Tab-separated table of C-alpha atoms and ligand atoms in Angstrom:
chain	number	residue	atom	x	y	z
A	1035	MET	CA	-70.771	66.453	6.401
A	1036	GLU	CA	-71.606	66.350	2.696
A	1037	LYS	CA	-73.504	63.522	1.082
A	1038	GLN	CA	-71.230	61.102	-0.745
A	1039	ASN	CA	-71.767	59.794	-4.252
A	1040	VAL	CA	-71.583	56.028	-4.254
A	1041	HIS	CA	-71.698	53.599	-7.156
A	1042	TYR	CA	-73.904	50.557	-6.737
A	1043	ARG	CA	-71.113	48.131	-7.608
A	1044	ASP	CA	-69.189	49.340	-4.585
A	1045	LEU	CA	-72.141	48.213	-2.474
A	1046	GLY	CA	-72.109	44.758	-4.101
A	1047	LEU	CA	-75.411	45.369	-5.907
A	1048	SER	CA	-76.398	44.336	-9.459
A	1049	ASN	CA	-78.394	46.126	-12.129
A	1050	THR	CA	-81.299	44.320	-13.849
A	1051	LYS	CA	-79.637	43.548	-17.183
A	1052	GLU	CA	-78.538	39.977	-16.606
A	1053	MET	CA	-81.450	39.223	-14.253
A	1054	PHE	CA	-83.944	40.142	-16.965
A	1055	SER	CA	-82.224	38.393	-19.846
A	1056	LYS	CA	-82.116	35.164	-17.823
A	1057	ALA	CA	-85.716	35.581	-16.675
A	1058	MET	CA	-86.859	36.148	-20.252
A	1059	ALA	CA	-85.026	33.052	-21.504
A	1060	GLY	CA	-86.088	30.923	-18.530
A	1061	LYS	CA	-89.738	32.034	-18.562
A	1062	TYR	CA	-89.907	33.214	-14.965
A	1063	ALA	CA	-90.068	36.647	-13.290
A	1064	ILE	CA	-87.734	38.416	-10.874
A	1065	PRO	CA	-89.526	39.288	-7.641
A	1066	ALA	CA	-89.482	42.972	-6.686
A	1067	TYR	CA	-90.370	43.330	-3.021
A	1068	ASN	CA	-90.985	46.718	-1.410
A	1069	PHE	CA	-89.512	47.392	2.002
A	1070	ASN	CA	-89.334	50.251	4.509
A	1071	ASN	CA	-87.597	48.777	7.521
A	1072	LEU	CA	-85.024	46.348	8.849
A	1073	GLU	CA	-87.281	43.383	9.527
A	1074	GLN	CA	-88.827	43.458	6.053
A	1075	LEU	CA	-85.392	43.583	4.438
A	1076	GLN	CA	-84.039	40.775	6.643
A	1077	ALA	CA	-87.026	38.617	5.723
A	1078	ILE	CA	-86.706	39.264	1.973
A	1079	VAL	CA	-82.975	38.503	1.962
A	1080	THR	CA	-83.354	35.396	4.139
A	1081	ALA	CA	-86.113	33.985	1.925
A	1082	CYS	CA	-84.282	34.747	-1.320
A	1083	VAL	CA	-81.058	33.207	-0.008
A	1084	GLU	CA	-82.957	30.119	1.140
A	1085	THR	CA	-84.673	29.760	-2.220
A	1086	ASN	CA	-81.576	30.804	-4.207
A	1087	SER	CA	-83.561	33.503	-6.016
A	1088	PRO	CA	-82.349	36.718	-7.626
A	1089	VAL	CA	-84.157	39.660	-6.064
A	1090	ILE	CA	-85.016	43.307	-6.536
A	1091	ILE	CA	-85.408	45.154	-3.251
A	1092	GLN	CA	-87.333	48.321	-3.935
A	1093	VAL	CA	-88.317	51.491	-2.153
A	1094	SER	CA	-90.794	54.202	-3.021
A	1095	LYS	CA	-89.977	57.874	-2.520
A	1096	GLY	CA	-91.920	57.720	0.748
A	1097	ALA	CA	-90.080	54.618	1.935
A	1098	ARG	CA	-86.735	56.227	1.175
A	1099	SER	CA	-87.467	59.253	3.274
A	1100	TYR	CA	-89.031	57.082	6.005
A	1101	ALA	CA	-85.874	54.978	6.276
A	1102	ASN	CA	-83.459	57.891	5.666
A	1103	GLU	CA	-81.392	57.981	2.474
A	1104	THR	CA	-78.089	57.190	4.087
A	1105	MET	CA	-79.461	54.502	6.347
A	1106	LEU	CA	-81.172	52.946	3.346
A	1107	ARG	CA	-77.959	52.717	1.358
A	1108	CYS	CA	-76.236	51.092	4.331
A	1109	MET	CA	-79.156	48.673	4.697
A	1110	ALA	CA	-78.823	47.617	1.064
A	1111	MET	CA	-75.099	47.086	1.551
A	1112	GLY	CA	-75.920	45.116	4.693
A	1113	ALA	CA	-78.378	42.990	2.727
A	1114	VAL	CA	-75.640	42.031	0.270
A	1115	GLN	CA	-73.159	41.276	3.082
A	1116	MET	CA	-75.753	39.227	4.924
A	1117	ALA	CA	-76.367	37.096	1.825
A	1118	ARG	CA	-72.639	36.644	1.140
A	1119	GLU	CA	-71.889	35.661	4.729
A	1120	ALA	CA	-74.633	33.050	4.432
A	1121	GLY	CA	-72.625	31.626	1.510
A	1122	SER	CA	-75.018	32.900	-1.146
A	1123	ASN	CA	-74.184	34.710	-4.349
A	1124	ILE	CA	-77.714	35.785	-5.297
A	1125	PRO	CA	-77.801	39.011	-7.316
A	1126	ILE	CA	-79.487	41.840	-5.401
A	1127	CYS	CA	-80.734	44.975	-7.137
A	1128	LEU	CA	-81.712	48.138	-5.238
A	1129	HIS	CA	-84.494	49.856	-7.188
A	1130	LEU	CA	-86.413	53.122	-6.852
A	1131	ASP	CA	-90.125	52.378	-7.229
A	1132	HIS	CA	-92.314	55.069	-8.897
A	1133	GLY	CA	-89.762	57.871	-9.076
A	1134	ASP	CA	-91.672	61.013	-10.013
A	1135	THR	CA	-88.917	63.458	-11.000
A	1136	PHE	CA	-85.553	63.470	-12.755
A	1137	GLU	CA	-84.006	64.924	-9.576
A	1138	LEU	CA	-85.210	62.033	-7.401
A	1139	CYS	CA	-83.925	59.458	-9.909
A	1140	LYS	CA	-80.579	61.256	-10.119
A	1141	SER	CA	-80.299	61.360	-6.352
A	1142	CYS	CA	-80.886	57.588	-6.207
A	1143	VAL	CA	-78.364	56.891	-8.974
A	1144	ASP	CA	-75.843	59.062	-7.130
A	1145	SER	CA	-76.427	57.319	-3.812
A	1146	GLY	CA	-75.958	53.721	-4.926
A	1147	PHE	CA	-79.214	52.474	-6.472
A	1148	SER	CA	-78.653	50.001	-9.298
A	1149	SER	CA	-82.028	50.632	-10.932
A	1150	VAL	CA	-84.636	53.422	-10.983
A	1151	MET	CA	-88.178	53.763	-12.211
A	1152	ILE	CA	-89.293	57.049	-13.703
A	1153	ASP	CA	-93.067	57.024	-13.612
A	1154	GLY	CA	-94.381	59.520	-16.138
A	1155	SER	CA	-97.408	57.373	-16.872
A	1156	HIS	CA	-99.817	60.172	-15.930
A	1157	LEU	CA	-98.172	62.589	-18.396
A	1158	PRO	CA	-99.019	63.090	-22.064
A	1159	PHE	CA	-97.034	60.654	-24.259
A	1160	GLU	CA	-94.388	63.103	-25.469
A	1161	GLU	CA	-93.742	64.440	-21.953
A	1162	ASN	CA	-93.442	60.899	-20.618
A	1163	VAL	CA	-90.947	60.176	-23.418
A	1164	ALA	CA	-88.877	63.281	-22.708
A	1165	LEU	CA	-88.689	62.609	-18.971
A	1166	ALA	CA	-87.855	58.908	-19.340
A	1167	LYS	CA	-85.192	59.716	-21.950
A	1168	LYS	CA	-83.556	62.267	-19.672
A	1169	VAL	CA	-83.430	59.784	-16.791
A	1170	ALA	CA	-82.114	56.975	-19.030
A	1171	GLU	CA	-79.362	59.208	-20.415
A	1172	TYR	CA	-78.208	60.096	-16.919
A	1173	ALA	CA	-78.568	56.635	-15.344
A	1174	HIS	CA	-76.880	54.807	-18.213
A	1175	GLN	CA	-73.653	56.740	-17.693
A	1176	PHE	CA	-73.388	54.721	-14.483
A	1177	ASP	CA	-74.801	51.480	-15.874
A	1178	VAL	CA	-77.940	51.909	-13.746
A	1179	SER	CA	-81.087	50.300	-15.198
A	1180	VAL	CA	-84.209	52.346	-15.960
A	1181	GLU	CA	-87.865	51.314	-15.885
A	1182	ALA	CA	-90.650	53.510	-17.269
A	1183	GLU	CA	-94.417	53.077	-17.547
A	1184	LEU	CA	-97.093	53.417	-20.213
A	1185	GLY	CA	-100.736	53.235	-19.193
A	1186	VAL	CA	-102.100	54.062	-15.743
A	1187	LEU	CA	-102.890	51.662	-12.901
A	1188	ALA	CA	-105.791	52.448	-10.616
A	1189	GLY	CA	-105.008	52.869	-6.930
A	1190	ILE	CA	-102.601	54.884	-4.901
A	1191	GLU	CA	-98.916	55.181	-5.667
A	1192	ASP	CA	-96.901	57.463	-3.442
A	1193	GLU	CA	-97.603	60.870	-5.039
A	1194	VAL	CA	-99.826	59.744	-7.881
A	1195	SER	CA	-103.352	58.500	-7.403
A	1196	ALA	CA	-105.757	57.394	-10.122
A	1197	GLU	CA	-109.351	56.310	-9.733
A	1198	HIS	CA	-109.559	54.274	-12.911
A	1199	SER	CA	-106.929	52.424	-14.819
A	1200	THR	CA	-106.075	53.223	-18.414
A	1201	TYR	CA	-104.803	50.178	-20.229
A	1202	THR	CA	-101.508	50.460	-22.071
A	1203	LYS	CA	-101.949	51.124	-25.786
A	1204	PRO	CA	-99.811	48.499	-27.554
A	1205	GLU	CA	-99.424	50.770	-30.569
A	1206	GLU	CA	-97.398	53.192	-28.408
A	1207	VAL	CA	-94.854	50.816	-26.857
A	1208	GLU	CA	-92.416	50.483	-29.748
A	1209	GLU	CA	-92.019	54.208	-30.281
A	1210	PHE	CA	-91.731	54.778	-26.530
A	1211	VAL	CA	-89.004	52.207	-26.014
A	1212	LYS	CA	-87.052	53.386	-29.070
A	1213	LYS	CA	-87.242	57.071	-28.234
A	1214	THR	CA	-86.438	56.757	-24.520
A	1215	GLY	CA	-83.784	54.045	-24.439
A	1216	VAL	CA	-85.195	52.628	-21.186
A	1217	ASP	CA	-84.415	49.052	-20.148
A	1218	SER	CA	-87.865	47.826	-19.122
A	1219	LEU	CA	-91.474	48.924	-19.430
A	1220	ALA	CA	-94.305	48.668	-16.898
A	1221	ILE	CA	-97.684	48.172	-18.522
A	1222	SER	CA	-101.271	48.395	-17.361
A	1223	ILE	CA	-103.330	45.254	-18.046
A	1224	GLY	CA	-105.805	45.250	-15.168
A	1225	THR	CA	-103.681	45.064	-12.029
A	1226	SER	CA	-103.827	47.892	-9.509
A	1227	HIS	CA	-102.054	48.989	-6.358
A	1228	GLY	CA	-103.202	48.234	-2.826
A	1229	ALA	CA	-105.396	45.611	-1.164
A	1230	PHE	CA	-108.701	46.479	-2.850
A	1231	LYS	CA	-108.157	45.644	-6.479
A	1232	PHE	CA	-111.614	44.388	-7.405
A	1233	LYS	CA	-115.147	44.524	-6.009
A	1234	ALA	CA	-115.643	41.870	-3.320
A	1235	GLY	CA	-118.227	39.196	-4.021
A	1236	GLN	CA	-117.979	39.644	-7.792
A	1237	PRO	CA	-116.015	37.460	-10.178
A	1238	VAL	CA	-112.441	38.726	-10.561
A	1239	PRO	CA	-112.020	39.969	-14.154
A	1240	PRO	CA	-109.055	38.247	-15.821
A	1241	LEU	CA	-105.969	40.311	-16.647
A	1242	ARG	CA	-105.834	41.582	-20.243
A	1243	PHE	CA	-103.342	39.060	-21.575
A	1244	ASP	CA	-104.362	40.121	-25.076
A	1245	ILE	CA	-102.815	43.552	-24.425
A	1246	LEU	CA	-99.681	41.945	-22.984
A	1247	GLU	CA	-99.354	39.716	-26.056
A	1248	GLU	CA	-99.818	42.687	-28.393
A	1249	CYS	CA	-97.056	44.532	-26.536
A	1250	GLU	CA	-94.761	41.488	-26.720
A	1251	LYS	CA	-95.280	41.304	-30.469
A	1252	ARG	CA	-94.280	44.912	-30.957
A	1253	ILE	CA	-91.206	44.829	-28.690
A	1254	PRO	CA	-90.078	41.194	-28.836
A	1255	GLY	CA	-87.603	40.215	-26.133
A	1256	PHE	CA	-88.056	43.492	-24.257
A	1257	PRO	CA	-88.545	43.131	-20.468
A	1258	ILE	CA	-92.049	43.996	-19.274
A	1259	VAL	CA	-92.919	44.841	-15.665
A	1260	LEU	CA	-96.109	44.119	-13.775
A	1261	HIS	CA	-97.033	46.440	-10.913
A	1262	GLY	CA	-99.893	45.940	-8.497
A	1263	ALA	CA	-99.348	42.196	-8.423
A	1264	SER	CA	-100.190	41.240	-4.850
A	1265	SER	CA	-102.643	38.393	-4.593
A	1266	VAL	CA	-103.968	39.849	-1.301
A	1267	VAL	CA	-103.560	36.609	0.644
A	1268	GLN	CA	-106.956	35.889	2.183
A	1269	GLU	CA	-105.500	34.099	5.204
A	1270	TYR	CA	-103.883	37.399	6.267
A	1271	VAL	CA	-106.993	39.429	5.534
A	1272	ALA	CA	-108.970	37.017	7.732
A	1273	LEU	CA	-106.438	37.245	10.604
A	1274	ILE	CA	-106.429	41.038	10.419
A	1275	ASN	CA	-110.220	41.157	10.506
A	1276	GLN	CA	-110.362	38.556	13.305
A	1277	TYR	CA	-108.017	40.553	15.518
A	1278	GLY	CA	-109.573	43.982	15.357
A	1279	GLY	CA	-108.712	45.183	11.858
A	1280	ASN	CA	-111.129	46.109	9.121
A	1281	LEU	CA	-110.109	45.071	5.662
A	1282	ALA	CA	-113.445	43.657	4.627
A	1283	GLY	CA	-113.624	43.081	0.888
A	1284	ALA	CA	-109.885	43.121	0.165
A	1285	VAL	CA	-109.227	41.212	-3.093
A	1286	GLY	CA	-106.114	40.734	-5.232
A	1287	ILE	CA	-104.786	39.087	-8.393
A	1288	PRO	CA	-105.256	35.298	-8.443
A	1289	GLU	CA	-101.934	33.469	-8.344
A	1290	ASP	CA	-102.598	31.482	-11.518
A	1291	GLN	CA	-102.809	34.760	-13.442
A	1292	LEU	CA	-99.448	35.797	-12.033
A	1293	ARG	CA	-97.922	32.444	-12.975
A	1294	ARG	CA	-99.087	32.976	-16.521
A	1295	ALA	CA	-97.619	36.487	-16.568
A	1296	ALA	CA	-94.294	35.263	-15.121
A	1297	ALA	CA	-93.929	32.773	-17.983
A	1298	SER	CA	-94.349	35.571	-20.560
A	1299	ALA	CA	-92.191	38.622	-21.316
A	1300	VAL	CA	-93.042	39.903	-17.837
A	1301	CYS	CA	-89.605	39.828	-16.189
A	1302	LYS	CA	-90.363	41.744	-12.975
A	1303	ILE	CA	-93.360	41.391	-10.678
A	1304	ASN	CA	-93.942	43.980	-7.932
A	1305	ILE	CA	-95.243	42.902	-4.547
A	1306	ASP	CA	-95.817	45.289	-1.663
A	1307	SER	CA	-99.321	44.860	-0.241
A	1308	ASP	CA	-98.969	41.124	0.470
A	1309	GLY	CA	-95.904	41.827	2.602
A	1310	ARG	CA	-97.730	44.560	4.480
A	1311	LEU	CA	-100.650	42.234	5.123
A	1312	ALA	CA	-98.407	39.433	6.431
A	1313	VAL	CA	-96.678	41.787	8.874
A	1314	THR	CA	-99.904	43.419	10.069
A	1315	ALA	CA	-101.717	40.094	10.488
A	1316	LYS	CA	-98.982	38.614	12.662
A	1317	ILE	CA	-98.570	41.724	14.804
A	1318	ARG	CA	-102.312	41.985	15.381
A	1319	GLU	CA	-102.496	38.317	16.279
A	1320	TYR	CA	-99.548	38.658	18.649
A	1321	PHE	CA	-100.996	41.637	20.479
A	1322	ALA	CA	-104.410	40.009	20.794
A	1323	LYS	CA	-102.967	36.776	22.174
A	1324	ASP	CA	-100.350	38.325	24.431
A	1325	PRO	CA	-101.472	41.789	25.534
A	1326	LYS	CA	-98.718	41.964	28.155
A	1327	GLU	CA	-95.861	41.720	25.691
A	1328	PHE	CA	-94.064	44.947	24.841
A	1329	ASP	CA	-90.705	43.791	23.492
A	1330	PRO	CA	-90.723	44.713	19.767
A	1331	ARG	CA	-88.409	41.805	18.981
A	1332	LYS	CA	-91.186	39.433	19.953
A	1333	TYR	CA	-93.963	40.695	17.713
A	1334	LEU	CA	-91.708	42.007	14.932
A	1335	GLY	CA	-89.912	38.668	15.060
A	1336	GLU	CA	-93.176	36.835	14.421
A	1337	ALA	CA	-94.001	39.214	11.575
A	1338	ARG	CA	-90.550	38.708	10.052
A	1339	LYS	CA	-90.923	34.914	10.234
A	1340	GLU	CA	-94.223	35.104	8.370
A	1341	LEU	CA	-92.735	37.375	5.723
A	1342	VAL	CA	-89.969	34.821	5.094
A	1343	LYS	CA	-92.694	32.197	4.504
A	1344	LEU	CA	-94.590	34.467	2.133
A	1345	VAL	CA	-91.542	35.410	0.039
A	1346	LYS	CA	-90.439	31.779	-0.245
A	1347	HIS	CA	-93.924	30.841	-1.380
A	1348	LYS	CA	-93.954	33.561	-4.048
A	1349	ASN	CA	-90.487	32.658	-5.350
A	1350	GLU	CA	-91.130	28.922	-5.376
A	1351	THR	CA	-94.693	28.636	-6.558
A	1352	VAL	CA	-95.735	31.881	-8.260
A	1353	LEU	CA	-92.815	33.688	-9.923
A	1354	GLY	CA	-90.634	30.663	-10.583
A	1355	SER	CA	-87.468	32.535	-9.528
A	1356	ALA	CA	-86.385	29.957	-6.921
A	1357	GLY	CA	-83.171	28.188	-7.869
A	1358	LYS	CA	-82.396	30.705	-10.640
A	1359	ALA	CA	-79.696	32.803	-8.961
B	2795	G3H	O1	-96.702	51.242	-5.733
B	2795	G3H	C1	-96.480	51.714	-4.648
B	2795	G3H	C2	-95.876	50.911	-3.560
B	2795	G3H	O2	-96.790	49.986	-3.045
B	2795	G3H	C3	-95.273	51.801	-2.518
B	2795	G3H	O3	-96.219	52.375	-1.707
B	2795	G3H	O4	-95.742	54.825	-1.708
B	2795	G3H	O5	-96.968	53.753	0.183
B	2795	G3H	O6	-94.531	53.364	-0.118
B	2795	G3H	P1	-95.842	53.683	-0.789
B	2796	13P	P1	-99.274	45.809	-4.728
B	2796	13P	O1	-99.975	46.906	-4.028
B	2796	13P	O2	-100.226	44.947	-5.492
B	2796	13P	O3	-98.415	44.985	-3.826
B	2796	13P	O4	-98.309	46.469	-5.834
B	2796	13P	C1	-97.048	46.951	-5.465
B	2796	13P	C2	-96.392	47.737	-6.539
B	2796	13P	O5	-96.766	47.727	-7.699
B	2796	13P	C3	-95.239	48.544	-6.154
B	2796	13P	O6	-94.771	49.333	-7.192
B	2797	ZN	ZN1	-96.243	50.058	-8.534
């Protein structure tokens, strides 16, 4: 059987256009939560319905192949149906996180994604421009939104890994946005991917809001994206370490910094690690307390419940997206 081309509107999904213009005007950010499996997606949808928040559900290249392309599309459609049957009309966007090739972005556009990221941040400027432009030209034929990135975040992203971050150069953003025609731009201002963002025991260096402000000045009203924005919830780190894990020294972005970013031109905030920590903490705790249990619904159910709590907390008290759907 051949793979079918599907348009995102037929799955009930939304692109980021209206989400971002409202977030910009309302001075909040749209949450972009990564997921790989059913329980994570159920938790994200439940929490966003309960908080009446617009949401971007996003998958990396690795997550997409883990879940299976076709299954993933059906899951996204299921997420929309689940929200509607709960009486909610929240907009849901399915986004490719850190796409690394035109072909991958095209494949996502063709299979029902409503937004894609083309991450050419590791390429020389002109190559990044050419790649982002090519993706935008293709995706826009189908009204699919495109995110690109300037500047490099430290940490590991699917295929790309960088030891040190390179801050975004504000003097490049205007030309980049004009030449590529993309819809949003991820910038590097001191966040990084993963659970070890800063050295433990040392003061956390503040994000470079000066760079963000410089970018805003040069592309006023243009949606900016913040990656690597987990706060690395210490309660989960402690539970993981208490029940046999070893995440000593895991540190993230303080929530007050994220609140400040959400009130600026940052319209999308990416959170993956915090969700992973919540799930792992609860599963470890469950196994330690009940070593006889082997029904996955029991321990995955506990993990899912905790993830609902985490997402509600982020929407309500950090990103400000609650009540904005
Ligand atoms: O930025 C990367 C995301 O956290 C996805 O991570 O490539 O391990 O799925 P992954
Ligand atoms: P965290 O690792 O901080 O959750 O960042 C996730 C991210 O940026 C996904 O693209
Ligand atoms: Zn990222």
